[in-house]
Amino acid sequence: MSVLFYLRKKATGDLSMATIYLRITVNGKRAEVSTLRKIPISKWNAKANRVIGYSIEARQANRQLDIIKNRIYEIYQNLLNQDIEIVTAKGIRDEYIGVNKSRKLILEMFEEHNLTMERLVGKEFSFRTLQRYKTTKKHLAKYIKSNYKLDDYPLKGIDVQYINGFIYFLKTKQNLSHNSALKYVAYFKKIIRVACANGWLDKDPFYNFKLRAKTIDKEFLRKDEIDKLIEADFSIPRLSQVRDVFIFSCYTGLAYVDVAKLKEDDIVIGMDGGRWIKVNRTKTKTLSSIPILPVAEQIISKYASMINYENKLLPVYSNQKTNGYLKEIADLSGITKKLTFHMARHTFATTITLSNGVPIESVSKMLGHKSLKTTQHYAKILDIKLSEDMKKLRLRFENESKLFAKNIT
């Protein structure tokens, strides 16, 4: 591929002036287009492909020619990176003048998707979900710049190799764990599925591509650790409030966003005559039905008289502040585990319910899980429950064994 500039004179008009034309040649085939810049014929050096002189006009003209030349080589390289079988001079020219602007690019499409989603925040999507899509786009932009030296990448060039490369980039350059990397790839996959649905991609590169997350033990608090938190005396009101809201979540299983939105209207009288929380989970839109246990009821009563103009049930700080204060609370309470608000949800599933014999199907409904498989991640606590039950059984057989030994002697 070569790039050449030359002059083309008009048959009529000022014969001392000419327009600079661009000629692209690939494998002997040419394509030409005007640069729209006119210069005096006497100022053109055909051998050097430059405008002669150091005047402002000459420097501006030569700078424009350099920019055009660099752009042509950039387009050529981009087309090679897309594994296009035949790169032609006409194809490069058409890309330069904008004939192929209808060709979809992944970051461009991602931005369109995010702008549409932004208008639906609070209606169909949460702000946090939008932020995850935006973060995925940022990671993808860095990947494209790092691996392909491009500002964007064509949809049609995305294949399994590209996806694997993105995962590798997230793990190595962005220092993300395997599961964190897969979460961003999952959002990327949703954008690709939109492209397929719109007919912008002939084949889904994620077809038969499995995103297998590694099983990670979910941390939770034991009963003695919960008691430490409850018994801790905090002189700072904000720590006391955050601790109370965290304990409330331990006894209800509600996620941070659902606790933050909880109102008196979300509490109903159940068939058993007791008070229940009935809310649709923000994340999955599924209904959670949770009986209010005594500890949770006491926390509600504690803040019932607090004045708040949004009719919120509990005083909840921002997610970032809450998790920051929980680190202080853990230190002051003598808890060595890394305390996060989401740990309260795990604690409800394990220590509060499953370990006390609540059927996993009931726990799943209270947590608002769409699938029982999600709840089964917490079932490891049953090993602890089984161990306790076996201790009782062992003790019973030990007593029987003593009785048997006494009889045979």
Short mmCIF file of C-alpha atoms in Angstrom, two decimals:
data_model
loop_
_atom_site.label_atom_id
_atom_site.label_comp_id
_atom_site.label_asym_id
_atom_site.label_seq_id
_atom_site.Cartn_x
_atom_site.Cartn_y
_atom_site.Cartn_z
CA MET A 1 0.00 0.00 0.00
CA SER A 2 1.30 3.45 -0.92
CA VAL A 3 0.06 7.02 -0.52
CA LEU A 4 0.77 9.76 -3.05
CA PHE A 5 -0.31 13.38 -3.44
CA TYR A 6 -0.45 15.06 -6.85
CA LEU A 7 -1.88 18.18 -8.47
CA ARG A 8 -4.90 18.26 -10.74
CA LYS A 9 -5.58 21.40 -12.80
CA LYS A 10 -8.97 22.54 -14.00
CA ALA A 11 -9.45 23.07 -17.72
CA THR A 12 -10.92 26.51 -17.05
CA GLY A 13 -10.43 29.20 -14.41
CA ASP A 14 -7.11 30.23 -12.87
CA LEU A 15 -4.55 28.05 -14.60
CA SER A 16 -1.85 28.98 -12.07
CA MET A 17 -3.73 27.15 -9.25
CA ALA A 18 -4.37 23.43 -8.80
CA THR A 19 -6.07 21.12 -6.28
CA ILE A 20 -4.03 18.57 -4.30
CA TYR A 21 -5.40 15.06 -4.79
CA LEU A 22 -4.77 11.93 -2.74
CA ARG A 23 -3.95 8.67 -4.53
CA ILE A 24 -4.07 5.37 -2.62
CA THR A 25 -2.53 2.32 -4.29
CA VAL A 26 -2.97 -1.24 -3.04
CA ASN A 27 -1.52 -4.14 -5.05
CA GLY A 28 -1.39 -1.96 -8.15
CA LYS A 29 -5.03 -0.83 -7.91
CA ARG A 30 -5.70 2.88 -7.37
CA ALA A 31 -8.34 5.03 -5.72
CA GLU A 32 -8.27 8.82 -5.69
CA VAL A 33 -10.00 11.64 -3.82
CA SER A 34 -9.59 15.41 -3.53
CA THR A 35 -8.03 16.93 -0.39
CA LEU A 36 -10.04 20.10 -1.18
CA ARG A 37 -6.88 22.25 -0.82
CA LYS A 38 -5.72 24.48 -3.67
CA ILE A 39 -2.18 25.80 -4.04
CA PRO A 40 -0.16 27.69 -6.68
CA ILE A 41 1.30 25.18 -9.12
CA SER A 42 4.70 26.84 -8.75
CA LYS A 43 4.74 25.98 -5.03
CA TRP A 44 4.43 22.20 -5.49
CA ASN A 45 7.37 19.78 -5.25
CA ALA A 46 6.15 16.62 -6.99
CA LYS A 47 9.19 14.57 -6.00
CA ALA A 48 8.92 15.41 -2.29
CA ASN A 49 5.10 15.39 -2.29
CA ARG A 50 5.24 18.69 -0.39
CA VAL A 51 4.38 22.35 -0.72
CA ILE A 52 7.54 24.42 -1.15
CA GLY A 53 8.45 27.10 1.39
CA TYR A 54 8.06 28.03 5.05
CA SER A 55 5.15 30.44 4.86
CA ILE A 56 2.13 29.93 7.13
CA GLU A 57 0.13 28.69 4.13
CA ALA A 58 2.83 26.18 3.15
CA ARG A 59 3.21 24.86 6.70
CA GLN A 60 -0.57 24.49 7.10
CA ALA A 61 -0.86 22.64 3.78
CA ASN A 62 2.00 20.24 4.61
CA ARG A 63 0.56 19.62 8.09
CA GLN A 64 -2.80 18.69 6.50
CA LEU A 65 -1.08 16.30 4.09
CA ASP A 66 0.74 14.62 7.00
CA ILE A 67 -2.54 14.20 8.90
CA ILE A 68 -4.25 12.70 5.83
CA LYS A 69 -1.34 10.32 5.21
CA ASN A 70 -1.31 9.14 8.83
CA ARG A 71 -5.08 8.66 8.73
CA ILE A 72 -4.83 6.51 5.60
CA TYR A 73 -2.20 4.26 7.20
CA GLU A 74 -4.34 4.04 10.35
CA ILE A 75 -7.37 2.94 8.31
CA TYR A 76 -5.22 0.40 6.44
CA GLN A 77 -3.94 -1.07 9.71
CA ASN A 78 -7.47 -1.17 11.19
CA LEU A 79 -8.75 -3.13 8.19
CA LEU A 80 -5.87 -5.59 8.52
CA ASN A 81 -6.64 -6.04 12.23
CA GLN A 82 -10.23 -6.91 11.33
CA ASP A 83 -8.93 -9.88 9.31
CA ILE A 84 -10.63 -8.59 6.17
CA GLU A 85 -9.54 -10.98 3.44
CA ILE A 86 -9.05 -8.35 0.71
CA VAL A 87 -8.06 -4.80 1.60
CA THR A 88 -8.57 -2.56 -1.43
CA ALA A 89 -7.62 1.00 -2.27
CA LYS A 90 -11.30 1.80 -2.81
CA GLY A 91 -12.18 0.33 0.60
CA ILE A 92 -9.57 2.52 2.30
CA ARG A 93 -10.77 5.61 0.43
CA ASP A 94 -14.42 4.90 1.26
CA GLU A 95 -13.52 4.53 4.92
CA TYR A 96 -11.61 7.83 4.81
CA ILE A 97 -14.43 9.85 3.22
CA GLY A 98 -17.10 8.24 5.43
CA VAL A 99 -18.93 5.96 2.99
CA ASN A 100 -18.70 3.11 5.56
CA LYS A 101 -19.94 5.11 8.55
CA SER A 102 -22.91 2.75 8.89
CA ARG A 103 -20.45 0.04 10.02
CA LYS A 104 -21.10 -0.55 13.73
CA LEU A 105 -18.34 -0.14 16.30
CA ILE A 106 -18.52 -1.78 19.74
CA LEU A 107 -17.71 1.24 21.96
CA GLU A 108 -20.00 3.45 19.90
CA MET A 109 -22.80 0.93 20.34
CA PHE A 110 -21.99 0.55 24.05
CA GLU A 111 -22.33 4.32 24.52
CA GLU A 112 -25.70 4.35 22.73
CA HIS A 113 -26.89 1.54 25.00
CA ASN A 114 -25.71 3.34 28.16
CA LEU A 115 -27.37 6.62 27.17
CA THR A 116 -30.67 4.79 26.60
CA MET A 117 -30.31 2.99 29.93
CA GLU A 118 -29.55 6.27 31.72
CA ARG A 119 -33.01 7.56 30.81
CA LEU A 120 -34.58 4.46 32.35
CA VAL A 121 -32.74 4.54 35.69
CA GLY A 122 -35.29 4.27 38.48
CA LYS A 123 -37.89 2.83 36.08
CA GLU A 124 -36.39 -0.33 34.62
CA PHE A 125 -32.79 -0.22 35.82
CA SER A 126 -30.93 0.74 38.99
CA PHE A 127 -28.16 3.35 39.06
CA ARG A 128 -25.68 0.66 40.16
CA THR A 129 -26.48 -1.48 37.09
CA LEU A 130 -25.83 1.53 34.84
CA GLN A 131 -22.50 2.11 36.59
CA ARG A 132 -21.47 -1.50 35.93
CA TYR A 133 -22.19 -1.08 32.20
CA LYS A 134 -20.17 2.15 32.18
CA THR A 135 -17.26 0.45 33.94
CA THR A 136 -17.40 -2.44 31.46
CA LYS A 137 -17.18 0.06 28.59
CA LYS A 138 -14.12 1.69 30.21
CA HIS A 139 -12.39 -1.68 30.58
CA LEU A 140 -13.21 -2.53 26.96
CA ALA A 141 -11.86 0.84 25.72
CA LYS A 142 -8.57 0.22 27.57
CA TYR A 143 -8.38 -3.30 26.10
CA ILE A 144 -8.89 -2.01 22.54
CA LYS A 145 -6.30 0.74 23.01
CA SER A 146 -3.77 -1.61 24.65
CA ASN A 147 -4.12 -4.64 22.36
CA TYR A 148 -5.17 -3.12 19.02
CA LYS A 149 -3.93 0.51 19.29
CA LEU A 150 -7.40 1.68 18.20
CA ASP A 151 -9.99 4.08 19.59
CA ASP A 152 -12.82 1.67 18.76
CA TYR A 153 -13.31 -1.79 17.30
CA PRO A 154 -15.76 -3.09 14.66
CA LEU A 155 -18.50 -5.43 15.85
CA LYS A 156 -17.87 -7.84 12.98
CA GLY A 157 -14.29 -8.36 14.17
CA ILE A 158 -15.35 -9.71 17.58
CA ASP A 159 -14.85 -13.46 17.91
CA VAL A 160 -13.95 -16.04 20.58
CA GLN A 161 -10.28 -15.07 20.39
CA TYR A 162 -11.23 -11.43 21.04
CA ILE A 163 -13.36 -12.43 24.06
CA ASN A 164 -10.59 -14.61 25.53
CA GLY A 165 -8.18 -11.73 25.01
CA PHE A 166 -10.50 -9.40 26.90
CA ILE A 167 -10.74 -11.84 29.83
CA TYR A 168 -6.94 -12.18 29.90
CA PHE A 169 -6.58 -8.37 29.83
CA LEU A 170 -8.99 -7.95 32.76
CA LYS A 171 -7.07 -10.48 34.84
CA THR A 172 -3.53 -9.34 34.00
CA LYS A 173 -3.66 -5.61 33.21
CA GLN A 174 -6.66 -4.69 35.41
CA ASN A 175 -5.72 -7.15 38.19
CA LEU A 176 -9.26 -8.50 38.53
CA SER A 177 -10.11 -11.88 40.01
CA HIS A 178 -11.53 -14.59 37.76
CA ASN A 179 -15.10 -14.04 38.96
CA SER A 180 -14.87 -10.23 38.78
CA ALA A 181 -13.55 -10.46 35.21
CA LEU A 182 -16.44 -12.74 34.22
CA LYS A 183 -18.98 -10.26 35.62
CA TYR A 184 -17.75 -7.58 33.22
CA VAL A 185 -17.64 -10.08 30.36
CA ALA A 186 -21.28 -10.94 31.16
CA TYR A 187 -22.26 -7.27 30.64
CA PHE A 188 -20.24 -7.25 27.41
CA LYS A 189 -22.12 -10.38 26.35
CA LYS A 190 -25.46 -8.61 26.82
CA ILE A 191 -24.34 -5.84 24.44
CA ILE A 192 -23.29 -8.44 21.87
CA ARG A 193 -26.71 -10.11 22.18
CA VAL A 194 -28.35 -6.74 21.44
CA ALA A 195 -26.17 -6.45 18.32
CA CYS A 196 -27.27 -9.93 17.20
CA ALA A 197 -30.93 -9.09 17.82
CA ASN A 198 -30.59 -5.98 15.64
CA GLY A 199 -28.95 -7.92 12.83
CA TRP A 200 -25.62 -6.10 13.15
CA LEU A 201 -23.84 -9.41 13.76
CA ASP A 202 -24.42 -12.52 11.64
CA LYS A 203 -23.05 -14.88 14.28
CA ASP A 204 -23.01 -14.62 18.08
CA PRO A 205 -19.36 -15.01 19.21
CA PHE A 206 -20.65 -16.04 22.65
CA TYR A 207 -22.53 -19.03 21.19
CA ASN A 208 -21.24 -22.11 23.04
CA PHE A 209 -18.89 -19.85 25.03
CA LYS A 210 -19.19 -20.82 28.70
CA LEU A 211 -18.59 -18.30 31.48
CA ARG A 212 -17.71 -20.57 34.40
CA ALA A 213 -17.27 -18.76 37.68
CA LYS A 214 -15.13 -20.29 40.42
CA THR A 215 -16.99 -21.38 43.53
CA ILE A 216 -16.05 -19.12 46.42
CA ASP A 217 -17.08 -19.68 50.01
CA LYS A 218 -19.35 -16.83 51.05
CA GLU A 219 -18.26 -15.37 54.37
CA PHE A 220 -20.84 -14.98 57.11
CA LEU A 221 -20.94 -14.24 60.82
CA ARG A 222 -21.37 -16.96 63.42
CA LYS A 223 -23.88 -16.49 66.25
CA ASP A 224 -21.15 -15.50 68.73
CA GLU A 225 -19.90 -12.82 66.30
CA ILE A 226 -23.41 -11.44 65.88
CA ASP A 227 -23.68 -11.27 69.67
CA LYS A 228 -20.39 -9.34 69.83
CA LEU A 229 -21.84 -6.73 67.48
CA ILE A 230 -25.11 -6.49 69.41
CA GLU A 231 -23.35 -6.16 72.75
CA ALA A 232 -20.78 -3.57 71.54
CA ASP A 233 -21.32 -0.10 72.99
CA PHE A 234 -20.57 2.69 70.52
CA SER A 235 -20.29 6.26 71.75
CA ILE A 236 -20.42 7.59 68.17
CA PRO A 237 -24.08 7.70 66.93
CA ARG A 238 -23.22 6.99 63.27
CA LEU A 239 -21.48 3.71 64.20
CA SER A 240 -24.41 2.69 66.37
CA GLN A 241 -26.87 3.37 63.54
CA VAL A 242 -24.83 1.49 60.93
CA ARG A 243 -24.43 -1.45 63.33
CA ASP A 244 -28.21 -1.53 63.90
CA VAL A 245 -29.01 -1.45 60.18
CA PHE A 246 -26.43 -4.21 59.57
CA ILE A 247 -27.95 -6.39 62.32
CA PHE A 248 -31.40 -5.70 60.86
CA SER A 249 -30.16 -7.11 57.54
CA CYS A 250 -28.68 -10.14 59.37
CA TYR A 251 -32.19 -10.94 60.65
CA THR A 252 -34.10 -10.13 57.43
CA GLY A 253 -31.68 -11.03 54.61
CA LEU A 254 -32.41 -7.77 52.78
CA ALA A 255 -29.70 -6.34 50.52
CA TYR A 256 -28.41 -2.81 51.15
CA VAL A 257 -30.48 -1.17 48.41
CA ASP A 258 -33.69 -2.81 49.70
CA VAL A 259 -33.04 -1.83 53.33
CA ALA A 260 -32.34 1.76 52.20
CA LYS A 261 -35.73 1.95 50.42
CA LEU A 262 -37.74 0.15 53.11
CA LYS A 263 -40.86 1.99 54.32
CA GLU A 264 -43.62 1.33 56.86
CA ASP A 265 -45.94 0.47 53.95
CA ASP A 266 -43.74 -2.55 53.13
CA ILE A 267 -44.78 -4.20 56.42
CA VAL A 268 -47.98 -6.29 56.36
CA ILE A 269 -49.78 -8.66 58.72
CA GLY A 270 -49.25 -12.24 57.61
CA MET A 271 -51.51 -15.29 57.79
CA ASP A 272 -49.89 -16.18 61.11
CA GLY A 273 -50.93 -12.84 62.59
CA GLY A 274 -47.31 -11.65 62.75
CA ARG A 275 -45.66 -8.75 60.96
CA TRP A 276 -43.96 -9.52 57.66
CA ILE A 277 -41.86 -7.53 55.19
CA LYS A 278 -43.07 -7.92 51.61
CA VAL A 279 -40.95 -6.16 48.98
CA ASN A 280 -39.85 -6.70 45.39
CA ARG A 281 -36.07 -7.00 45.27
CA THR A 282 -34.46 -4.14 43.38
CA LYS A 283 -31.97 -6.46 41.69
CA THR A 284 -34.24 -9.24 40.42
CA LYS A 285 -37.76 -7.73 40.81
CA THR A 286 -38.79 -10.92 42.62
CA LEU A 287 -40.94 -10.82 45.74
CA SER A 288 -39.30 -11.36 49.13
CA SER A 289 -41.57 -12.38 52.01
CA ILE A 290 -39.78 -12.18 55.35
CA PRO A 291 -41.18 -12.62 58.87
CA ILE A 292 -39.93 -9.87 61.20
CA LEU A 293 -37.96 -11.65 63.92
CA PRO A 294 -37.78 -10.14 67.45
CA VAL A 295 -34.33 -8.54 67.01
CA ALA A 296 -35.39 -6.88 63.74
CA GLU A 297 -38.63 -5.72 65.40
CA GLN A 298 -36.66 -4.10 68.25
CA ILE A 299 -34.51 -2.19 65.74
CA ILE A 300 -37.61 -0.91 63.93
CA SER A 301 -39.09 0.26 67.25
CA LYS A 302 -35.82 1.98 68.19
CA TYR A 303 -36.00 4.28 65.17
CA ALA A 304 -39.79 4.61 64.93
CA SER A 305 -39.75 8.06 66.55
CA MET A 306 -36.90 9.39 64.40
CA ILE A 307 -38.06 12.25 62.18
CA ASN A 308 -37.45 11.57 58.50
CA TYR A 309 -39.19 13.27 55.63
CA GLU A 310 -39.00 10.36 53.19
CA ASN A 311 -40.94 7.96 55.43
CA LYS A 312 -37.95 5.57 55.51
CA LEU A 313 -38.07 2.81 58.13
CA LEU A 314 -34.38 3.05 59.14
CA PRO A 315 -31.58 5.65 58.96
CA VAL A 316 -29.31 4.37 56.18
CA TYR A 317 -26.06 6.03 55.10
CA SER A 318 -24.69 5.74 51.55
CA ASN A 319 -23.34 2.32 50.57
CA GLN A 320 -19.76 3.60 50.49
CA LYS A 321 -20.00 5.25 53.93
CA THR A 322 -21.80 2.23 55.40
CA ASN A 323 -19.06 -0.20 54.32
CA GLY A 324 -16.42 2.24 55.54
CA TYR A 325 -18.04 2.49 58.98
CA LEU A 326 -18.40 -1.31 59.14
CA LYS A 327 -14.59 -1.60 59.12
CA GLU A 328 -14.48 0.62 62.23
CA ILE A 329 -17.28 -1.40 63.81
CA ALA A 330 -15.45 -4.69 63.19
CA ASP A 331 -12.27 -3.35 64.81
CA LEU A 332 -14.12 -1.99 67.85
CA SER A 333 -16.11 -5.23 68.24
CA GLY A 334 -13.11 -7.54 67.99
CA ILE A 335 -14.25 -9.16 64.73
CA THR A 336 -11.36 -10.15 62.46
CA LYS A 337 -13.46 -10.87 59.34
CA LYS A 338 -13.72 -8.20 56.65
CA LEU A 339 -17.16 -6.81 57.42
CA THR A 340 -19.22 -5.71 54.40
CA PHE A 341 -22.93 -5.01 54.30
CA HIS A 342 -23.58 -7.90 51.93
CA MET A 343 -22.17 -10.27 54.56
CA ALA A 344 -25.38 -9.63 56.53
CA ARG A 345 -27.38 -11.28 53.75
CA HIS A 346 -25.07 -14.31 53.83
CA THR A 347 -25.41 -14.42 57.61
CA PHE A 348 -29.21 -14.49 57.38
CA ALA A 349 -29.08 -17.37 54.90
CA THR A 350 -26.65 -19.41 56.98
CA THR A 351 -26.50 -18.64 60.71
CA ILE A 352 -30.05 -17.33 61.16
CA THR A 353 -32.09 -19.67 58.93
CA LEU A 354 -30.43 -22.78 57.46
CA SER A 355 -28.47 -23.66 60.60
CA ASN A 356 -31.70 -23.43 62.59
CA GLY A 357 -33.48 -25.95 60.41
CA VAL A 358 -35.39 -23.62 58.07
CA PRO A 359 -35.92 -25.50 54.75
CA ILE A 360 -33.78 -24.23 51.89
CA GLU A 361 -36.92 -23.65 49.77
CA SER A 362 -38.24 -21.22 52.41
CA VAL A 363 -34.88 -19.47 52.66
CA SER A 364 -34.81 -19.07 48.87
CA LYS A 365 -38.23 -17.41 48.91
CA MET A 366 -37.25 -15.04 51.73
CA LEU A 367 -34.05 -14.06 49.91
CA GLY A 368 -36.01 -13.45 46.71
CA HIS A 369 -33.85 -15.80 44.64
CA LYS A 370 -35.15 -16.72 41.19
CA SER A 371 -33.48 -20.12 41.35
CA LEU A 372 -32.89 -22.59 44.17
CA LYS A 373 -29.36 -23.07 42.76
CA THR A 374 -28.47 -19.58 43.95
CA THR A 375 -29.56 -20.43 47.48
CA GLN A 376 -27.65 -23.72 47.43
CA HIS A 377 -24.38 -21.74 47.62
CA TYR A 378 -25.26 -21.22 51.28
CA ALA A 379 -25.99 -24.87 51.96
CA LYS A 380 -22.46 -25.50 53.26
CA ILE A 381 -23.74 -24.35 56.64
CA LEU A 382 -25.69 -27.59 56.71
CA ASP A 383 -22.35 -29.34 57.31
CA ILE A 384 -22.07 -27.39 60.56
CA LYS A 385 -25.67 -28.26 61.40
CA LEU A 386 -25.01 -31.90 60.53
CA SER A 387 -21.93 -31.87 62.76
CA GLU A 388 -23.98 -30.54 65.69
CA ASP A 389 -26.73 -33.08 65.08
CA MET A 390 -24.18 -35.90 64.86
CA LYS A 391 -22.67 -34.83 68.20
CA LYS A 392 -26.10 -35.28 69.78
CA LEU A 393 -26.51 -38.62 68.02
CA ARG A 394 -23.03 -39.75 69.09
CA LEU A 395 -23.81 -38.80 72.70
CA ARG A 396 -27.04 -40.79 72.54
CA PHE A 397 -25.24 -43.89 71.23
CA GLU A 398 -22.51 -43.48 73.80
CA ASN A 399 -25.17 -43.68 76.52
CA GLU A 400 -26.70 -46.74 74.85
CA SER A 401 -23.23 -48.25 74.55
CA LYS A 402 -22.64 -47.81 78.30
CA LEU A 403 -26.00 -49.45 79.00
CA PHE A 404 -25.14 -52.33 76.63
CA ALA A 405 -21.70 -52.79 78.27
CA LYS A 406 -23.34 -52.87 81.71
CA ASN A 407 -25.83 -55.55 80.64
CA ILE A 408 -23.29 -57.89 79.04
CA THR A 409 -21.04 -57.76 82.08
#
